[in-house]
Short mmCIF file of C-alpha atoms and ligand atoms in Angstrom, two decimals:
data_model
loop_
_atom_site.label_atom_id
_atom_site.label_comp_id
_atom_site.label_asym_id
_atom_site.label_seq_id
_atom_site.Cartn_x
_atom_site.Cartn_y
_atom_site.Cartn_z
CA MET A 1 4.90 270.58 144.03
CA SER A 2 6.45 272.88 146.61
CA LYS A 3 5.73 272.36 150.29
CA ALA A 4 2.25 273.11 151.58
CA LEU A 5 1.82 276.72 152.66
CA VAL A 6 -0.09 278.25 155.56
CA VAL A 7 -0.45 282.03 155.66
CA GLY A 8 -1.93 284.06 158.50
CA ASN A 9 -3.62 287.20 157.22
CA TRP A 10 -3.89 289.51 160.20
CA LYS A 11 -5.82 292.11 158.16
CA MET A 12 -6.07 295.55 159.85
CA ASN A 13 -5.38 294.16 163.30
CA GLY A 14 -2.43 294.79 165.52
CA THR A 15 -0.25 297.61 166.70
CA ILE A 16 3.44 296.76 166.76
CA THR A 17 3.06 295.68 170.39
CA ASP A 18 0.12 293.40 169.55
CA ALA A 19 1.99 291.96 166.57
CA LEU A 20 5.04 291.13 168.64
CA LYS A 21 2.85 289.36 171.19
CA ILE A 22 1.44 287.17 168.42
CA VAL A 23 4.97 286.43 167.22
CA THR A 24 6.04 285.38 170.72
CA GLY A 25 2.98 283.13 170.89
CA LEU A 26 3.75 281.55 167.53
CA GLU A 27 7.31 280.80 168.50
CA HIS A 28 6.04 279.24 171.70
CA HIS A 29 3.37 277.09 170.02
CA LEU A 30 5.38 276.09 166.97
CA LYS A 31 8.85 275.33 168.26
CA ALA A 32 9.48 272.16 166.27
CA PRO A 33 10.50 272.72 162.68
CA MET A 34 7.58 272.08 160.33
CA ASP A 35 7.79 270.66 156.89
CA CYS A 36 5.26 273.12 155.48
CA ALA A 37 6.00 276.76 154.73
CA ILE A 38 4.47 279.21 157.21
CA ALA A 39 4.03 282.95 156.73
CA VAL A 40 2.32 285.78 158.57
CA ALA A 41 0.93 288.93 156.99
CA PRO A 42 0.81 291.71 159.58
CA PRO A 43 -0.29 295.26 158.76
CA PHE A 44 2.34 297.26 156.83
CA THR A 45 3.28 299.25 159.93
CA ALA A 46 4.33 296.11 161.81
CA LEU A 47 6.22 294.42 158.95
CA TYR A 48 9.66 295.63 159.96
CA SER A 49 9.33 294.75 163.65
CA VAL A 50 7.76 291.38 162.92
CA GLY A 51 10.44 290.68 160.31
CA VAL A 52 13.19 291.39 162.82
CA ALA A 53 11.50 289.22 165.46
CA LEU A 54 11.06 286.36 162.99
CA ALA A 55 14.58 286.43 161.57
CA GLU A 56 16.24 283.01 161.91
CA THR A 57 12.88 281.32 162.57
CA GLN A 58 10.76 279.10 160.34
CA PHE A 59 8.20 281.87 159.83
CA ARG A 60 8.30 283.98 156.68
CA LEU A 61 6.93 287.45 156.17
CA ALA A 62 4.02 288.28 153.87
CA ALA A 63 2.30 291.54 153.00
CA GLN A 64 -1.43 291.99 152.51
CA ASP A 65 -1.22 294.04 149.32
CA CYS A 66 1.14 296.16 147.23
CA HIS A 67 1.13 298.74 144.47
CA TRP A 68 2.15 297.77 140.93
CA GLU A 69 4.90 300.38 140.53
CA ASP A 70 8.26 300.28 142.30
CA LYS A 71 8.28 303.99 143.12
CA GLY A 72 6.80 307.33 142.19
CA ALA A 73 4.00 309.77 142.88
CA PHE A 74 1.48 307.36 144.38
CA THR A 75 0.59 308.93 147.71
CA GLY A 76 -0.26 306.40 150.37
CA GLU A 77 0.75 303.34 148.36
CA VAL A 78 3.36 300.70 149.23
CA SER A 79 5.77 299.51 146.58
CA PRO A 80 6.51 295.81 146.05
CA ASN A 81 10.16 296.84 146.07
CA PHE A 82 9.75 298.18 149.62
CA LEU A 83 8.14 294.90 150.67
CA LYS A 84 11.15 293.01 149.39
CA ASP A 85 13.38 295.51 151.17
CA VAL A 86 11.60 294.97 154.50
CA GLY A 87 12.02 291.20 154.18
CA CYS A 88 8.76 289.93 152.69
CA ASP A 89 8.76 286.72 150.68
CA TYR A 90 5.04 286.69 149.90
CA VAL A 91 2.30 289.16 149.07
CA ILE A 92 -1.44 288.52 149.16
CA LEU A 93 -3.13 290.08 146.11
CA GLY A 94 -6.76 290.38 145.10
CA HIS A 95 -8.17 289.58 148.52
CA SER A 96 -11.96 289.85 148.43
CA GLU A 97 -11.89 292.72 150.91
CA ARG A 98 -9.72 294.69 148.49
CA ARG A 99 -11.92 293.71 145.56
CA HIS A 100 -15.17 294.58 147.28
CA LEU A 101 -14.27 297.33 149.75
CA CYS A 102 -11.56 299.07 147.75
CA GLY A 103 -12.92 298.43 144.25
CA GLU A 104 -9.89 296.56 142.92
CA THR A 105 -10.45 295.16 139.46
CA ASP A 106 -8.84 292.07 137.95
CA GLU A 107 -6.80 294.37 135.70
CA VAL A 108 -5.39 296.25 138.69
CA ILE A 109 -4.68 292.96 140.45
CA GLY A 110 -2.91 291.73 137.31
CA ARG A 111 -0.62 294.75 137.34
CA LYS A 112 0.10 294.18 141.02
CA LEU A 113 0.98 290.55 140.28
CA GLN A 114 3.54 291.75 137.75
CA GLY A 115 4.99 294.24 140.25
CA ALA A 116 5.27 291.51 142.88
CA LEU A 117 6.94 289.05 140.50
CA ARG A 118 9.36 291.70 139.23
CA ASN A 119 10.50 292.05 142.85
CA GLU A 120 10.76 288.32 143.47
CA LEU A 121 7.84 288.19 145.84
CA THR A 122 5.66 285.08 145.69
CA PRO A 123 2.10 286.27 145.04
CA ILE A 124 -0.88 284.62 146.66
CA LEU A 125 -3.69 285.47 144.29
CA CYS A 126 -7.14 285.28 145.91
CA VAL A 127 -10.21 284.33 143.91
CA GLY A 128 -13.73 283.38 144.89
CA GLU A 129 -17.43 283.93 144.34
CA THR A 130 -20.03 285.75 146.42
CA ALA A 131 -23.06 283.95 147.86
CA ASP A 132 -25.26 285.43 145.12
CA GLU A 133 -22.93 284.26 142.39
CA ARG A 134 -22.87 280.75 143.83
CA GLU A 135 -26.67 280.68 144.07
CA ARG A 136 -26.93 281.74 140.45
CA GLY A 137 -24.58 278.92 139.44
CA GLN A 138 -21.83 281.33 138.42
CA THR A 139 -19.02 280.11 140.67
CA GLU A 140 -16.88 278.69 137.88
CA ALA A 141 -17.49 281.60 135.52
CA VAL A 142 -16.53 284.10 138.23
CA VAL A 143 -13.36 282.28 139.24
CA GLU A 144 -12.44 281.76 135.58
CA GLY A 145 -12.82 285.47 134.84
CA GLN A 146 -10.76 286.46 137.89
CA LEU A 147 -7.97 284.10 136.93
CA LYS A 148 -7.94 284.83 133.21
CA ARG A 149 -7.95 288.60 133.61
CA GLY A 150 -5.61 288.58 136.61
CA LEU A 151 -3.06 286.31 134.96
CA ALA A 152 -3.18 287.99 131.53
CA GLY A 153 0.38 288.89 130.62
CA LEU A 154 2.02 286.34 132.93
CA HIS A 155 4.15 283.61 131.42
CA VAL A 156 4.94 280.07 132.49
CA LYS A 157 8.17 281.16 134.19
CA ASP A 158 6.23 283.73 136.26
CA LEU A 159 4.25 280.92 137.84
CA GLU A 160 7.22 279.04 139.26
CA HIS A 161 6.69 280.77 142.60
CA PHE A 162 3.00 281.39 142.82
CA ALA A 163 0.00 280.41 144.91
CA VAL A 164 -3.72 280.78 144.35
CA ALA A 165 -6.12 280.97 147.29
CA TYR A 166 -9.70 279.90 146.67
CA GLU A 167 -11.71 281.98 149.12
CA PRO A 168 -15.47 281.97 148.68
CA VAL A 169 -16.53 285.45 149.80
CA TRP A 170 -19.46 284.04 151.78
CA ALA A 171 -17.07 281.95 153.88
CA ILE A 172 -14.69 284.77 154.83
CA GLY A 173 -15.08 285.85 158.44
CA THR A 174 -18.55 284.33 158.66
CA GLY A 175 -17.85 281.09 160.49
CA VAL A 176 -19.36 279.24 157.52
CA THR A 177 -16.83 277.05 155.77
CA ALA A 178 -17.28 275.76 152.26
CA GLY A 179 -18.12 272.05 152.22
CA PRO A 180 -15.56 269.42 151.22
CA GLN A 181 -17.20 268.86 147.82
CA GLN A 182 -17.41 272.58 147.08
CA ILE A 183 -13.74 273.00 147.91
CA THR A 184 -12.63 269.95 145.94
CA ASP A 185 -14.69 271.02 142.91
CA ALA A 186 -13.37 274.57 142.98
CA HIS A 187 -9.76 273.46 143.37
CA ARG A 188 -10.08 270.94 140.55
CA PHE A 189 -11.65 273.59 138.35
CA ILE A 190 -8.83 276.04 139.09
CA ARG A 191 -6.14 273.44 138.47
CA ASN A 192 -7.71 272.43 135.13
CA LEU A 193 -8.08 276.03 134.07
CA LEU A 194 -4.43 276.75 134.88
CA ALA A 195 -3.46 273.72 132.83
CA LYS A 196 -5.49 275.08 129.90
CA LEU A 197 -4.06 278.58 130.24
CA TYR A 198 -0.49 277.31 130.62
CA ASP A 199 0.33 273.61 130.73
CA ALA A 200 -0.26 270.66 133.05
CA PRO A 201 3.19 270.62 134.75
CA THR A 202 2.97 274.36 135.43
CA ALA A 203 -0.54 273.99 136.83
CA ALA A 204 0.52 271.01 138.95
CA GLN A 205 3.21 272.97 140.78
CA ILE A 206 1.05 275.95 141.76
CA ARG A 207 -0.08 275.69 145.36
CA LEU A 208 -3.82 276.00 145.77
CA LEU A 209 -4.82 277.22 149.21
CA TYR A 210 -8.26 277.33 150.72
CA GLY A 211 -9.43 280.29 152.79
CA GLY A 212 -12.68 281.13 154.56
CA SER A 213 -13.35 280.47 158.26
CA VAL A 214 -10.55 277.94 158.65
CA LYS A 215 -10.37 276.93 162.32
CA PRO A 216 -8.55 274.18 164.22
CA GLN A 217 -11.87 272.26 164.23
CA ASN A 218 -12.18 272.04 160.44
CA ALA A 219 -8.55 272.34 159.32
CA GLY A 220 -7.79 268.62 159.45
CA THR A 221 -10.67 267.62 157.18
CA ILE A 222 -10.03 270.37 154.65
CA ALA A 223 -6.26 269.92 154.61
CA GLU A 224 -6.72 266.30 153.55
CA LEU A 225 -8.91 267.13 150.58
CA ASP A 226 -7.55 266.41 147.16
CA GLY A 227 -5.93 269.48 145.66
CA VAL A 228 -5.67 271.51 148.88
CA HIS A 229 -2.08 272.56 149.60
CA GLY A 230 -2.54 274.79 152.59
CA PHE A 231 -4.59 277.65 153.93
CA LEU A 232 -5.01 281.38 153.97
CA VAL A 233 -6.24 281.99 157.51
CA GLY A 234 -7.82 285.22 158.72
CA GLY A 235 -9.42 285.42 162.17
CA ALA A 236 -7.84 282.29 163.63
CA SER A 237 -4.35 283.50 162.72
CA LEU A 238 -4.57 286.18 165.42
CA THR A 239 -4.62 283.50 168.12
CA PRO A 240 -1.25 281.72 168.10
CA ALA A 241 -2.54 278.47 169.63
CA GLU A 242 -5.27 278.20 166.96
CA PHE A 243 -2.94 279.09 164.10
CA ALA A 244 -0.43 276.53 165.38
CA ASP A 245 -3.14 273.82 165.42
CA ILE A 246 -4.05 274.70 161.83
CA VAL A 247 -0.40 274.48 160.77
CA ARG A 248 -0.13 271.07 162.45
CA ALA A 249 -3.25 269.88 160.60
CA VAL A 250 -1.64 270.84 157.28
CA GLU A 251 1.58 269.14 158.31
CA MET A 252 -0.27 265.91 159.18
CA ALA A 253 -2.17 265.95 155.91
CA SER A 254 1.06 266.44 153.93
CA ARG A 255 2.64 263.48 155.71
CA LYS A 256 -0.30 261.24 154.77
CA ARG A 257 0.07 262.09 151.07
P1 PGA B 301 -11.22 284.16 157.85
O1 PGA B 301 -10.51 285.05 156.70
O2 PGA B 301 -10.30 283.00 158.13
O3 PGA B 301 -11.36 285.09 159.01
O4 PGA B 301 -12.52 283.71 157.28
C1 PGA B 301 -9.88 284.45 155.62
C2 PGA B 301 -9.27 285.51 154.73
O5 PGA B 301 -9.84 286.60 154.67
O6 PGA B 301 -8.25 285.28 154.09
#
């Protein structure tokens, strides 16, 4: 299993000036080298400046989305090749806001995964059910469908550098975190499904992150849960002191393992 991973998804927040302030704060709050991998995903327009500011630090650069093609007549889109060029190591794909607000389907997300992998970006594939789906008892079916359709066409070797983020839609930006049992169950389900779709060693090395209202107050408990290998953090990642506390919680949990 690779190191635990903590990713800050800044969403559509931050001019270049704002982004650089966050970077300064992160460097201040996380001076000591951490054992876990840490990445930030600023808006596209701030990637270059943040990348320059983070060069030679322990922070890696992530993007929030990409197109599936490397180049061409796709007005307004951003190529995975350009993300590599600007210094990204990771790309978040299939975030619930893209699924629900931009109508992204699993098939589209699957093509994006292939584009990311072709460009040696580590994808962070987001999956998760809505509140309605959970109430109807469809959590596993929904997550299974998202994974099966999204991963169709990917081979074992594609999953060497890969992370899946379980993000229940009802927990994103709401202040409501999934309970420990709900998280453990979902992560176990995802791990078992990956083992069925590929094989157990491949499934075992894929990092499973949790996302949805992760805060310094709950990060310690969740980070210690079985099968949780880090976080995808939204709101709290915009406040360097909070993000740093979350990173430290993941670091502590990894040390206890
Ligand atoms: P949140 O967002 O931490 O603000 O709930 C998580 C995410 O959208 O990845």
